[in-house]
């Protein structure tokens, strides 16, 4: 028996497009003489719907399109795909997160997800009712399978004996001999996530003493990136097939020999991160209907990396960069920004903010009694830049990318309605060192980002001779503290930790107002962070 892994990128609630994509991949699987094709979790609806499930007409539309999909399936091939289905019972939540197994001329069979994640970016239990894994055995063309959906396999204790669940439902399922375990997933990406997947899949394969298939969604939805990377392991947990990461892909496994159709090499770590961010930007634009993007190009490291990512995502013809020199910018900042724009092949515009700044300062001196130079003056410059960049958004219907990184966000080292303006924050979950690593990666085969941008000391250039390290701990120390306090929720131990923690706790109001942040770590700012603004916590 040949089984295809159909790793697709659906668009949330674009049911017609998702239906056609599923049919296309079914026909590709049939051309490869497959008997069964497996799609990811929620591949017809898109993932995750969140409060779209409050609107019954949206789910009803999916049901209607699902019937059309079934009618158009070719003969002779079984198809498994994820979707949202209604809970027919009067008790419980209104929907199931389901997988459908269907073949032409046969009544569809449904399997429902049992473990419903509520941590980090997830909140399935608001609308989704629990299924029952014990009902998830099925047979097709003489082979027997057991089906799971994403979180169903994540209750295994880790190597330290910790589990996110009190009970593992897979351990309660009465084991039957199966030819393969199948898992449909929509598993968000972060650095190091693949190792966790490999662990839970190998544990499940060992429990059933059978090979296991893991079919993961690819694409991005708001802040969340799905990296694909679907794979198959043998009953001992050894990988025998892998799909590409960050791209749609179809691959085929022979169930009898465990021979794979294609081999896909593992990505280098920085390239993996680059592809994740590029996919995040590209899909954010595609799925919101935006075709152009722009950003302020300062001559600094963060905006340089965002510009390079933007070009990779949409191409140079769809990216505009804007220099915004003010009264305290070093002359080389503008020239470096211009050189970078030339290297990337993007349009570079210049808007001087000096005269605007002077006019606003004069008005505030007269109206509010502003005197001297203070934080007010620094933030005015940042906000004038924000006003200019947002004016371009309005004029050109272009998405503004903000350029702040995670270390700056953690320290509150950003200006509301200034450098925090924008529709998407590609670097908002990256430490400063990760930003530098990406810059160096871009220059591996030739200088894309001028070396002086990488070598010069970071500065907001909002007051004379300003350097970031005048205000912040050294980035090397700050990055470690961000990892400890934000990603790991650790205790404050180092000098940098003890500096950052009170700042982190009192600046949450800024992060609530940040643009969507592309998630690439286990615990990012954004949707998965539920810290309150008003509190008296200090430790």
Coordinates of C-alpha atoms in Angstrom, one line a residue, residues 66-368:
X66 CA -17.3 19.5 2.3
X67 CA -20.2 17.8 0.6
X68 CA -19.0 19.2 -2.8
X69 CA -15.5 18.0 -2.0
X70 CA -16.8 14.4 -1.3
X71 CA -18.8 14.4 -4.6
X72 CA -15.7 15.3 -6.6
X73 CA -13.3 12.8 -5.1
X74 CA -11.9 10.2 -7.6
X75 CA -12.6 6.5 -7.2
X76 CA -10.2 4.0 -5.6
X77 CA -8.4 6.3 -3.2
X78 CA -9.1 6.9 0.5
X79 CA -8.8 10.4 1.8
X80 CA -8.3 11.7 5.3
X81 CA -8.5 15.4 6.1
X82 CA -9.2 17.7 9.1
X83 CA -12.3 19.8 9.5
X84 CA -14.7 21.3 12.2
X85 CA -17.9 19.3 12.7
X86 CA -21.0 19.9 14.8
X87 CA -21.5 18.1 18.1
X88 CA -25.0 16.5 17.7
X89 CA -25.4 16.2 21.4
X90 CA -27.4 18.8 23.4
X91 CA -24.7 18.7 26.1
X92 CA -21.2 19.9 25.8
X93 CA -19.5 22.4 23.4
X94 CA -20.9 22.9 20.0
X95 CA -18.2 21.5 17.8
X96 CA -15.6 18.7 17.4
X97 CA -12.1 19.1 15.9
X98 CA -12.4 16.2 13.5
X99 CA -10.8 14.1 10.9
X100 CA -12.9 12.6 8.1
X101 CA -12.0 9.3 6.3
X102 CA -13.8 9.0 3.1
X103 CA -13.7 7.1 -0.2
X104 CA -15.9 7.4 -3.3
X105 CA -19.1 5.4 -2.7
X106 CA -18.5 4.9 1.0
X107 CA -20.2 6.7 3.9
X108 CA -17.7 9.1 5.6
X109 CA -16.3 8.2 9.0
X110 CA -15.4 10.8 11.6
X111 CA -12.8 10.8 14.3
X112 CA -12.7 13.5 17.0
X113 CA -9.7 15.0 18.8
X114 CA -9.7 14.1 22.5
X115 CA -6.9 16.3 24.1
X116 CA -7.7 20.0 23.6
X117 CA -4.8 22.4 24.2
X118 CA -5.5 25.5 26.2
X119 CA -1.9 26.7 26.9
X120 CA 0.2 29.2 25.0
X121 CA -1.5 30.2 21.7
X122 CA -4.2 27.6 22.0
X123 CA -7.8 27.9 23.4
X124 CA -9.6 25.0 21.8
X125 CA -11.7 24.1 24.8
X126 CA -13.8 27.2 24.4
X127 CA -15.7 25.7 21.5
X128 CA -14.5 22.1 20.9
X129 CA -15.9 19.1 22.7
X130 CA -13.6 16.1 23.6
X131 CA -13.6 13.1 21.4
X132 CA -12.9 9.5 22.4
X133 CA -9.6 8.0 21.1
X134 CA -10.8 4.4 21.8
X135 CA -13.0 4.7 18.7
X136 CA -10.3 5.7 16.3
X137 CA -9.3 2.3 14.8
X138 CA -10.3 1.8 11.1
X139 CA -9.4 -0.4 8.2
X140 CA -8.8 0.3 4.5
X141 CA -7.8 -2.1 1.7
X142 CA -6.7 -4.8 4.1
X143 CA -4.6 -2.6 6.3
X144 CA -5.5 -1.4 9.8
X145 CA -4.9 2.0 11.2
X146 CA -5.2 4.1 14.4
X147 CA -5.9 7.8 14.0
X148 CA -4.9 10.7 16.3
X149 CA -5.2 14.5 15.9
X150 CA -2.3 16.7 17.0
X151 CA -2.5 17.1 20.8
X152 CA -3.7 13.5 21.3
X153 CA -0.1 12.3 21.3
X154 CA 1.4 15.1 23.5
X155 CA 0.6 13.6 26.9
X156 CA 3.7 11.5 27.1
X157 CA 5.9 12.4 30.0
X158 CA 9.2 14.1 28.9
X159 CA 12.6 12.8 29.8
X160 CA 12.3 14.4 33.2
X161 CA 8.9 12.7 33.9
X162 CA 6.8 15.8 33.4
X163 CA 3.5 15.8 31.4
X164 CA 1.1 18.6 30.7
X165 CA -1.8 16.2 31.4
X166 CA -2.8 14.2 34.4
X167 CA -3.6 11.2 32.3
X168 CA -2.4 10.0 28.9
X169 CA -5.5 8.8 27.0
X170 CA -3.3 6.7 24.6
X171 CA -2.3 4.5 27.5
X172 CA -5.9 3.7 28.2
X173 CA -6.7 2.8 24.6
X174 CA -7.0 -1.0 24.3
X175 CA -4.1 -1.9 21.9
X176 CA -4.9 -3.7 18.7
X177 CA -2.4 -4.7 16.1
X178 CA -2.2 -2.0 13.5
X179 CA -0.1 -1.4 10.4
X180 CA 0.3 2.3 11.0
X181 CA -0.6 5.1 13.5
X182 CA -1.6 8.3 11.8
X183 CA -1.5 11.8 13.3
X184 CA -3.0 14.9 11.7
X185 CA -1.4 18.0 13.1
X186 CA -1.4 21.8 13.0
X187 CA 1.6 22.2 15.1
X188 CA 3.1 25.8 15.4
X189 CA 6.7 26.2 14.8
X190 CA 9.4 27.4 17.2
X191 CA 13.1 26.9 17.3
X192 CA 13.6 23.3 18.6
X193 CA 10.0 22.2 18.1
X194 CA 10.9 19.3 15.8
X195 CA 12.8 17.5 18.5
X196 CA 9.7 17.6 20.7
X197 CA 7.6 16.2 17.9
X198 CA 10.0 13.4 17.1
X199 CA 9.9 12.4 20.8
X200 CA 6.1 12.2 21.1
X201 CA 5.8 10.4 17.8
X202 CA 8.5 7.9 18.7
X203 CA 6.7 7.3 22.1
X204 CA 3.4 6.7 20.3
X205 CA 5.0 4.4 17.7
X206 CA 6.6 2.3 20.5
X207 CA 3.3 2.1 22.4
X208 CA 1.5 0.7 19.3
X209 CA 4.5 -1.2 18.1
X210 CA 3.9 0.2 14.6
X211 CA 5.2 2.8 12.2
X212 CA 3.7 6.3 12.6
X213 CA 2.9 9.0 10.2
X214 CA 2.8 12.7 11.3
X215 CA 1.2 15.1 8.7
X216 CA 1.6 18.7 9.7
X217 CA 0.1 21.9 8.4
X218 CA 2.3 24.4 6.6
X219 CA 1.7 28.2 6.3
X220 CA 1.1 31.1 8.7
X221 CA -1.9 32.4 10.4
X222 CA -1.6 35.8 12.1
X223 CA 1.3 35.4 14.6
X224 CA 1.5 31.6 14.3
X225 CA 3.8 29.8 11.8
X226 CA 3.2 26.2 10.7
X227 CA 6.4 24.7 9.3
X228 CA 5.2 21.5 7.8
X229 CA 8.1 19.1 8.1
X230 CA 5.7 16.1 8.1
X231 CA 7.5 12.8 8.6
X232 CA 7.1 9.0 9.1
X233 CA 9.0 6.9 11.6
X234 CA 9.3 3.1 11.9
X235 CA 8.1 1.3 15.0
X236 CA 11.5 2.0 16.7
X237 CA 11.1 5.7 16.1
X238 CA 13.6 6.1 13.3
X239 CA 12.7 8.6 10.6
X240 CA 12.1 7.0 7.2
X241 CA 10.5 9.9 5.4
X242 CA 10.5 13.7 5.7
X243 CA 8.6 16.5 3.9
X244 CA 10.0 19.9 3.2
X245 CA 9.7 22.6 5.8
X246 CA 7.9 25.9 5.2
X247 CA 6.5 24.8 1.8
X248 CA 3.6 22.7 0.5
X249 CA 4.8 19.3 -0.3
X250 CA 3.6 15.8 -1.1
X251 CA 5.6 12.7 -0.3
X252 CA 4.8 9.0 -0.5
X253 CA 5.6 6.1 1.8
X254 CA 5.2 2.4 0.9
X255 CA 3.6 0.9 3.9
X256 CA 5.0 -2.6 3.3
X257 CA 8.6 -1.6 2.7
X258 CA 8.7 1.9 4.4
X259 CA 10.5 3.2 1.3
X260 CA 9.9 7.0 0.7
X261 CA 9.3 8.8 -2.6
X262 CA 11.6 11.8 -1.8
X263 CA 14.3 12.7 0.6
X264 CA 14.6 16.2 2.1
X265 CA 17.7 17.3 3.8
X266 CA 17.6 19.0 7.2
X267 CA 17.9 22.8 7.2
X268 CA 20.7 24.7 8.9
X269 CA 19.4 26.4 12.0
X270 CA 19.6 30.1 10.8
X271 CA 18.2 29.2 7.4
X272 CA 15.3 27.4 9.2
X273 CA 14.6 30.6 11.1
X274 CA 14.9 32.8 8.0
X275 CA 12.4 30.6 6.1
X276 CA 10.0 30.7 9.1
X277 CA 10.0 34.5 9.1
X278 CA 9.7 34.8 5.3
X279 CA 6.7 32.5 5.3
X280 CA 5.2 34.5 8.2
X281 CA 5.4 37.8 6.3
X282 CA 4.3 36.3 2.9
X283 CA 1.3 34.5 4.3
X284 CA 0.2 37.5 6.5
X285 CA 0.1 39.6 3.3
X286 CA -1.5 36.9 1.1
X287 CA -4.2 36.1 3.6
X288 CA -5.1 39.7 4.4
X289 CA -5.0 40.7 0.7
X290 CA -2.1 43.1 1.0
X291 CA 0.4 43.1 -1.9
X292 CA 2.9 45.8 -0.8
X293 CA 5.0 46.3 2.2
X294 CA 7.3 49.1 3.5
X295 CA 9.4 50.0 6.5
X296 CA 11.6 52.7 7.9
X297 CA 15.2 52.0 7.0
X298 CA 17.5 53.6 9.6
X299 CA 20.9 52.3 8.8
X300 CA 20.7 50.0 11.8
X301 CA 20.8 46.2 12.1
X302 CA 17.1 45.5 12.9
X303 CA 15.6 47.4 9.9
X304 CA 18.3 46.0 7.6
X305 CA 17.3 42.4 8.5
X306 CA 13.6 43.2 8.2
X307 CA 14.2 44.7 4.7
X308 CA 16.1 41.6 3.6
X309 CA 13.3 39.3 4.9
X310 CA 10.6 41.5 3.2
X311 CA 12.4 41.2 -0.1
X312 CA 12.6 37.4 0.3
X313 CA 8.9 37.3 1.1
X314 CA 7.4 39.5 -1.6
X315 CA 10.2 40.4 -4.0
X316 CA 12.0 43.8 -4.4
X317 CA 9.3 45.3 -6.6
X318 CA 6.8 45.1 -3.7
X319 CA 8.9 46.6 -1.0
X320 CA 9.6 50.3 -0.3
X321 CA 12.1 51.5 2.2
X322 CA 12.0 55.0 3.7
X323 CA 14.8 56.9 5.3
X324 CA 13.7 59.3 8.1
X325 CA 16.7 61.4 9.1
X326 CA 16.2 63.7 12.1
X327 CA 18.3 66.2 14.1
X328 CA 20.5 63.6 15.8
X329 CA 21.1 61.0 13.0
X330 CA 24.8 60.4 12.1
X331 CA 25.4 61.2 8.4
X332 CA 26.5 57.6 7.7
X333 CA 23.1 56.2 8.8
X334 CA 21.3 57.6 5.7
X335 CA 24.1 56.6 3.4
X336 CA 24.2 53.0 4.8
X337 CA 20.5 52.7 4.4
X338 CA 20.7 53.9 0.8
X339 CA 23.5 51.4 0.1
X340 CA 21.4 48.5 1.6
X341 CA 18.4 49.5 -0.5
X342 CA 20.6 49.4 -3.6
X343 CA 21.9 46.0 -2.7
X344 CA 18.3 44.7 -2.2
X345 CA 17.0 46.4 -5.3
X346 CA 14.2 48.2 -3.5
X347 CA 13.0 51.7 -3.8
X348 CA 14.4 54.1 -1.2
X349 CA 12.5 57.3 -0.3
X350 CA 13.8 60.0 2.1
X351 CA 11.5 62.1 4.3
X352 CA 13.4 64.6 6.6
X353 CA 11.6 65.0 10.0
X354 CA 13.8 67.8 11.3
X355 CA 11.5 70.7 10.3
X356 CA 8.4 68.8 11.5
X357 CA 10.2 68.2 14.8
X358 CA 11.1 71.8 15.3
X359 CA 7.5 72.9 14.6
X360 CA 6.0 70.5 17.1
X361 CA 8.5 71.4 19.8
X362 CA 7.7 75.1 19.2
X363 CA 4.0 74.4 19.5
X364 CA 4.5 72.4 22.7
X365 CA 6.6 75.1 24.2
X366 CA 3.8 77.6 23.7
X367 CA 0.9 75.4 24.5
X368 CA 2.2 73.1 27.3

